[in-house]
Amino acid sequence: MSLRPVSEALQEMLNRLPSAKTTETLTLAEGANRILAEDIYSPINVPSFNNSAMDGYAFRLADLTNFDGLTVAGKAFAGNPFSGELKAGECVRIMTGAMVPAECDVVVMQEEAETQTLTSGQVLVKFCKLPKLGQNIRRVGEDVKQGDLVLAKGSVLNVASLPLLASLGIAQVSVFTRLKVAILSTGDELTSVGHPLEQGKIYDTNRFAVRLMLEKLNCEILDFGILPDDPVIFEQTFNQAQQQADVLITSGGVSVGEADFTKDVLEKLGEIGFWKIAMKPGKPFAFGKLQHAWFFGLPGNPVSALVTFYQLVQPALAKLAGVNAQRIANLTQNLTAMSEMPLKKAAGRQDYQRGFYYVNEQGEIAVRPVGTQGSHLFSAFYESNCFIVLETERGNVNAGETVTIQPFNHLLS
Ligand code: AMP
Ligand code: MG
């Protein structure tokens, strides 16, 4: 079996997976971290009325040439408009955000005005320089026009987008239903955290890591625990999981020695491809469809499991959840950095080494590897903030060479 390049494996999955279909309607607050299932057009103009950008005076510009100073006819505050009628030679004392009276076509800031109280008690205002027509007036629809597309279907509702909807008075949104994801780990050697470790056993890291990442992706999680390496139990549990969930994510049992055994079980339940991906860590990976659910089989090795989840499963789940293509493409961003240290790299697979990047004294992005890069060593993740992505054909990297880095997105940071 030949190795599949990461980009091809990802494209193949994205082509095959459908985008979300089922929707529900929620209030804005309930919609946080959900995926928008409709295009949203603005129901109103923003601002919805002409208002002042300054504290100052509003008037008709033409009056300045006919009068030696304007008398103040009243006040306009934000939320409390001037209700009178403006006669020739009059102006309105106006505050920022207040409605500009219909007769006025200019606002002059108070710093450019001089006031004088007349014996009649009226206030006379004179201006030091001639203002421009329309000056300091925020026009109706200047920010958003009624009918403008403000958020496209497939956008994520978050701190950046929800307040925008609130500013338009939109109280409810149609969102895609959350993905139900079943998780389980396989391996006779695994023990759940919180239980004593018997000789020859190890703690189950993957189910914990996958759960945390799925929580960040706002999925509904169904935890099927740890399965011993027993085909009968595999079949029963996989079957049960796929009846209840949209997606089943397993770890372990896909590497060469174990793949055949898992393969037999999965072939009975659906159509699963056992892939060898040209990536390090993370070569063995399984993808396909059970009767009722999509299937992702992560490698058992914890670092491999995490890297394949991040690089392959994260975008795949985004597609299933209804995230739009543009945003899926932007889940990871590549930057160029100077490697501070030599890096060991064998040609043939794309490396995802763990690195720490920062801006050095010369103002350039520099990166150094963190810890050792063995795929079983999880500890290095904690101090890293990026993957150093070393292309398939590349060999060892010398200090000072340019490399591609991929800063961790919110899933890992
Ligand atoms: P496997 O893919 O099942 O052959 O597992 C590869 C390696 O990862 C073995 O050393 C396993 O013990 C280890 N491993 C498998 N699953 C887990 C897990 N859930 N947590 C920690 N290590 C695991
Ligand atoms: Mg195993």
XYZ file of C-alpha atoms and ligand atoms in Angstrom:
437
model
C 0.000 0.000 0.000
C 1.470 3.374 -0.989
C 1.507 6.323 1.384
C -1.202 8.923 0.868
C -0.131 12.575 1.043
C -1.904 14.450 3.868
C -3.508 16.976 1.514
C -4.916 14.218 -0.704
C -6.301 12.251 2.237
C -7.961 15.396 3.547
C -9.412 16.310 0.161
C -10.765 12.812 -0.327
C -12.547 12.968 3.025
C -13.929 16.469 2.465
C -15.245 15.447 -0.955
C -17.010 12.467 0.497
C -18.495 13.972 3.624
C -21.809 15.803 3.368
C -22.450 19.136 5.019
C -24.942 19.339 7.884
C -28.642 19.403 7.096
C -30.770 19.351 10.237
C -31.341 22.703 11.904
C -32.940 24.210 14.966
C -33.871 27.743 15.942
C -32.230 29.241 19.009
C -32.009 32.555 20.802
C -28.787 34.496 20.225
C -27.363 33.558 23.616
C -28.049 29.858 23.038
C -26.398 30.135 19.632
C -22.878 30.667 20.991
C -20.338 28.352 19.294
C -22.931 26.979 16.910
C -22.835 27.012 13.105
C -25.227 29.319 11.288
C -27.625 27.452 8.987
C -28.893 30.500 7.035
C -27.586 33.602 5.310
C -28.418 36.610 7.433
C -29.423 39.889 5.795
C -29.753 43.044 7.798
C -33.354 43.931 8.651
C -32.383 47.546 9.389
C -30.018 50.332 8.427
C -27.155 50.963 10.834
C -27.218 53.682 11.939
C -30.985 53.818 11.540
C -31.061 57.638 11.774
C -28.596 60.430 11.033
C -26.689 61.103 14.232
C -23.915 63.264 15.506
C -20.317 62.025 15.644
C -19.362 64.818 18.053
C -20.513 66.890 21.005
C -21.249 70.299 19.434
C -23.860 72.227 17.466
C -26.123 71.164 14.605
C -27.551 73.666 12.089
C -28.144 74.538 8.416
C -24.837 75.427 6.819
C -26.476 78.147 4.697
C -27.496 80.037 7.874
C -23.860 80.852 8.644
C -23.676 83.316 5.738
C -26.928 85.065 6.706
C -26.455 85.437 10.454
C -23.704 86.702 12.685
C -23.886 83.765 15.079
C -26.700 81.270 15.700
C -28.948 81.097 18.743
C -29.409 77.803 20.565
C -33.001 76.582 20.166
C -32.698 73.457 22.302
C -30.766 70.301 23.024
C -30.448 66.852 21.468
C -29.083 63.971 23.550
C -28.434 60.357 22.571
C -31.828 58.716 22.966
C -33.597 62.066 23.499
C -33.994 63.958 20.223
C -34.677 67.690 19.860
C -38.435 67.894 19.419
C -38.911 71.550 18.414
C -38.717 73.172 15.045
C -35.546 74.926 14.007
C -36.096 78.463 12.756
C -33.700 80.378 10.531
C -30.623 81.493 12.455
C -30.970 78.791 15.099
C -28.870 75.796 16.036
C -29.244 72.806 18.374
C -26.818 71.869 21.126
C -26.129 68.217 20.227
C -24.317 65.303 21.883
C -22.538 62.333 20.290
C -25.024 59.718 19.069
C -27.984 62.101 19.254
C -30.368 62.298 16.300
C -29.511 65.176 13.968
C -32.681 67.264 13.387
C -34.018 66.879 9.844
C -33.369 70.545 9.010
C -29.643 70.350 9.868
C -26.899 69.456 7.417
C -23.804 69.993 9.537
C -22.441 69.488 13.066
C -19.551 71.550 14.399
C -17.643 70.238 17.400
C -17.844 72.312 20.562
C -14.097 72.991 20.554
C -14.574 75.017 17.361
C -17.405 77.122 18.774
C -17.568 80.174 21.029
C -20.673 80.857 23.087
C -21.982 84.037 24.579
C -25.067 84.459 26.770
C -27.172 87.431 25.675
C -29.137 89.702 28.086
C -32.278 87.958 26.830
C -30.880 84.743 28.283
C -30.419 83.222 24.821
C -27.100 81.622 23.975
C -25.381 82.859 20.832
C -22.825 80.571 19.134
C -20.098 81.682 16.731
C -17.730 79.422 14.848
C -14.021 79.952 14.245
C -13.961 78.391 10.756
C -16.355 77.529 7.985
C -17.419 73.870 8.297
C -18.002 71.504 5.350
C -21.477 70.357 4.353
C -22.374 67.085 6.121
C -19.452 67.332 8.507
C -19.644 65.163 11.681
C -22.934 63.536 10.709
C -23.074 59.726 10.702
C -25.495 58.898 7.910
C -28.305 56.350 7.857
C -26.970 52.992 6.626
C -23.353 54.131 6.682
C -22.232 50.960 8.583
C -24.780 48.423 7.330
C -27.552 48.885 4.781
C -30.905 47.225 5.160
C -30.755 44.044 3.045
C -26.949 43.712 3.168
C -25.602 40.169 3.709
C -24.031 40.334 7.162
C -23.216 36.688 7.948
C -23.087 33.768 5.539
C -24.429 30.292 6.177
C -21.693 28.167 7.729
C -20.267 30.970 9.869
C -19.377 30.231 13.472
C -21.410 32.182 16.002
C -18.993 33.604 18.531
C -17.823 36.811 20.182
C -16.911 38.212 16.773
C -20.268 37.551 15.132
C -23.016 37.376 17.765
C -22.772 41.032 18.897
C -23.158 42.052 15.244
C -26.463 40.196 15.107
C -27.498 41.770 18.402
C -26.743 45.230 16.963
C -29.205 44.472 14.183
C -31.932 43.426 16.607
C -31.862 39.807 15.441
C -33.092 37.745 18.377
C -33.160 34.224 16.926
C -30.951 32.245 14.596
C -31.264 29.022 12.673
C -28.262 26.799 13.418
C -27.222 23.266 12.504
C -27.847 20.661 15.158
C -24.732 19.623 17.065
C -22.830 16.586 15.855
C -23.183 13.504 18.045
C -19.803 11.881 18.299
C -19.163 8.485 19.900
C -15.647 7.909 21.215
C -13.806 4.845 22.410
C -10.305 3.547 22.920
C -9.156 0.052 22.072
C -6.419 -1.965 23.722
C -6.016 -4.663 26.397
C -3.287 -2.510 27.944
C -5.499 0.496 28.700
C -6.739 1.649 32.102
C -9.104 4.580 32.703
C -7.724 7.459 34.735
C -8.818 7.179 38.337
C -8.121 3.426 38.490
C -4.933 1.817 39.830
C -2.415 0.832 37.187
C -1.663 -2.879 37.051
C 1.632 -4.191 35.793
C 2.057 -3.831 32.043
C -0.873 -1.452 31.701
C -0.959 2.198 30.707
C -3.441 4.982 31.155
C -5.850 5.828 28.361
C -4.712 9.225 27.102
C -6.513 9.329 23.779
C -10.120 9.193 24.857
C -9.381 12.051 27.211
C -7.595 14.149 24.553
C -10.277 13.463 21.954
C -13.019 14.350 24.422
C -11.385 17.710 25.200
C -11.029 18.542 21.525
C -14.616 17.526 20.766
C -15.791 19.740 23.601
C -13.943 22.648 22.002
C -15.654 21.826 18.730
C -18.997 21.888 20.559
C -19.920 18.287 19.724
C -22.236 16.124 21.772
C -20.107 13.294 23.145
C -21.106 9.678 23.725
C -18.359 7.895 25.613
C -18.121 4.145 25.004
C -15.047 3.703 27.182
C -12.200 1.281 26.644
C -12.637 -1.874 24.579
C -10.432 -4.929 25.107
C -8.952 -6.360 21.900
C -11.826 -8.743 21.316
C -13.609 -8.897 17.948
C -16.967 -9.795 19.467
C -16.913 -6.808 21.806
C -15.673 -4.560 18.995
C -18.548 -5.528 16.777
C -21.190 -5.139 19.475
C -19.908 -1.794 20.646
C -19.200 -0.288 17.211
C -22.683 -1.278 16.195
C -24.274 0.236 19.260
C -22.237 3.449 18.858
C -23.120 3.934 15.209
C -26.839 3.584 15.951
C -26.663 6.456 18.412
C -24.135 8.842 16.912
C -23.384 10.657 13.647
C -19.682 9.899 13.965
C -17.582 7.225 15.674
C -13.987 8.031 16.583
C -11.813 5.208 17.848
C -8.146 5.023 18.712
C -5.762 2.119 18.440
C -6.072 -1.035 16.419
C -5.200 0.483 13.058
C -1.449 -0.164 13.014
C -0.081 -3.047 10.927
C -0.265 -5.814 13.512
C -3.774 -4.997 14.660
C -5.349 -3.621 11.514
C -6.449 -6.962 10.103
C -8.399 -7.797 13.180
C -10.177 -4.416 13.281
C -10.627 -4.577 9.513
C -12.603 -7.805 9.688
C -14.993 -6.299 12.187
C -15.404 -3.028 10.318
C -15.943 -4.724 6.988
C -19.021 -6.384 8.429
C -20.412 -3.053 9.592
C -19.632 -0.773 6.669
C -16.989 0.376 4.287
C -13.767 1.537 5.866
C -10.464 2.388 4.200
C -7.312 1.614 6.157
C -4.933 4.315 5.068
C -1.247 4.816 5.433
C -0.717 8.530 5.445
C 2.586 10.147 4.505
C 2.798 11.982 7.805
C 4.899 11.720 10.898
C 3.644 11.198 13.504
C 0.435 9.510 12.509
C 0.916 7.082 9.640
C -1.955 4.612 10.225
C -5.445 6.065 9.972
C -8.843 4.670 9.049
C -11.733 6.488 7.435
C -15.077 5.439 6.083
C -18.733 4.897 6.666
C -20.513 2.474 8.912
C -24.164 1.876 8.159
C -25.342 4.900 10.137
C -22.241 6.864 11.091
C -18.981 8.147 9.703
C -15.890 6.471 11.068
C -12.457 7.834 11.972
C -9.869 5.410 13.338
C -6.970 7.235 14.983
C -3.609 5.601 15.617
C -3.082 4.409 19.210
C 0.049 6.372 19.821
C -1.155 9.457 21.750
C 0.845 12.057 19.828
C -0.125 10.424 16.534
C -3.752 10.357 17.643
C -3.666 14.033 18.492
C -1.876 15.106 15.315
C -4.162 13.093 13.013
C -7.211 14.398 14.858
C -5.970 17.957 14.470
C -4.901 17.718 10.823
C -7.566 15.392 9.414
C -10.516 14.898 11.746
C -10.899 18.553 12.753
C -11.636 19.752 9.181
C -13.744 16.649 8.484
C -15.942 17.296 11.531
C -16.199 20.956 10.526
C -17.623 19.901 7.164
C -20.110 17.536 8.815
C -21.106 20.261 11.284
C -21.967 22.678 8.461
C -18.943 25.008 8.597
C -18.432 26.700 5.216
C -15.542 25.789 2.909
C -13.745 29.090 3.347
C -13.606 28.700 7.087
C -12.523 25.069 6.841
C -9.640 26.143 4.593
C -8.685 28.743 7.192
C -8.588 26.348 10.150
C -4.839 26.130 9.772
C -2.558 28.929 8.596
C 0.980 28.492 7.365
C 3.698 30.999 8.190
C 7.366 31.042 7.310
C 9.908 31.005 10.120
C 13.649 30.736 10.629
C 14.661 27.532 12.350
C 16.979 28.352 15.247
C 18.246 24.813 15.494
C 19.007 21.929 13.173
C 16.050 19.557 12.744
C 16.247 15.865 12.006
C 14.031 14.842 9.149
C 13.869 11.704 7.005
C 12.505 12.116 3.492
C 9.284 10.250 2.598
C 6.688 11.625 5.023
C 5.500 15.087 6.000
C 6.670 15.862 9.543
C 4.577 17.702 12.089
C 7.203 18.487 14.706
C 6.188 20.375 17.810
C 7.734 23.827 17.995
C 7.738 27.127 19.798
C 7.700 30.237 17.607
C 8.211 33.852 18.550
C 9.375 37.139 17.056
C 13.111 37.546 17.636
C 15.097 40.755 18.182
C 15.521 41.209 14.426
C 11.735 41.230 14.088
C 11.593 37.931 12.193
C 9.608 34.854 13.146
C 11.924 32.260 14.651
C 11.061 28.713 15.729
C 12.739 26.046 17.793
C 11.717 22.433 18.335
C 10.268 21.536 21.724
C 11.417 18.428 23.588
C 12.121 15.259 21.670
C 9.976 14.462 18.682
C 9.245 10.797 19.462
C 5.602 10.197 18.708
C 4.964 8.587 22.103
C 6.097 11.667 24.024
C 3.128 13.803 24.798
C 4.809 16.157 27.237
C 6.304 18.349 24.483
C 2.881 19.585 23.439
C 2.436 21.636 26.524
C 5.337 23.955 25.742
C 4.709 24.191 22.001
C 2.601 26.729 20.176
C 2.957 25.468 16.602
C 3.674 22.566 14.324
C 6.860 22.773 12.314
C 5.679 21.322 9.021
C 8.546 19.742 7.099
C 7.628 18.808 3.555
C 7.664 15.174 2.448
C 10.764 15.296 0.271
C 12.797 17.426 2.639
C 15.774 16.008 4.556
C 17.560 17.365 7.628
C 17.209 21.088 8.264
C 20.228 23.249 9.193
C 20.019 26.031 11.755
C 19.102 29.278 9.976
C 17.052 27.582 7.241
C 13.518 28.673 6.498
C 10.704 26.327 7.501
C 6.918 26.329 7.392
C 5.120 26.609 10.708
C 1.467 26.202 11.561
C 0.478 28.100 14.723
C -1.938 26.061 16.855
C -5.535 27.151 16.496
C -8.018 27.240 19.386
C -8.180 23.446 19.468
C -4.695 23.180 20.972
C -4.183 26.535 22.606
P -2.074 0.510 18.511
O -2.377 1.491 17.399
O -3.316 0.003 19.142
O -1.160 -0.559 18.032
O -1.306 1.330 19.621
C -0.064 1.938 19.369
C 0.594 2.360 20.677
O -0.218 3.347 21.302
C 0.748 1.249 21.696
O 1.945 1.465 22.382
C -0.437 1.437 22.608
O -0.213 0.950 23.905
C -0.582 2.936 22.620
N -1.968 3.322 22.863
C -3.025 2.835 22.196
N -4.154 3.427 22.628
C -3.799 4.288 23.591
C -4.501 5.188 24.434
N -5.832 5.296 24.347
N -3.816 5.933 25.331
C -2.478 5.807 25.403
N -1.746 4.994 24.631
C -2.387 4.231 23.737
Mg -3.928 -1.545 20.361
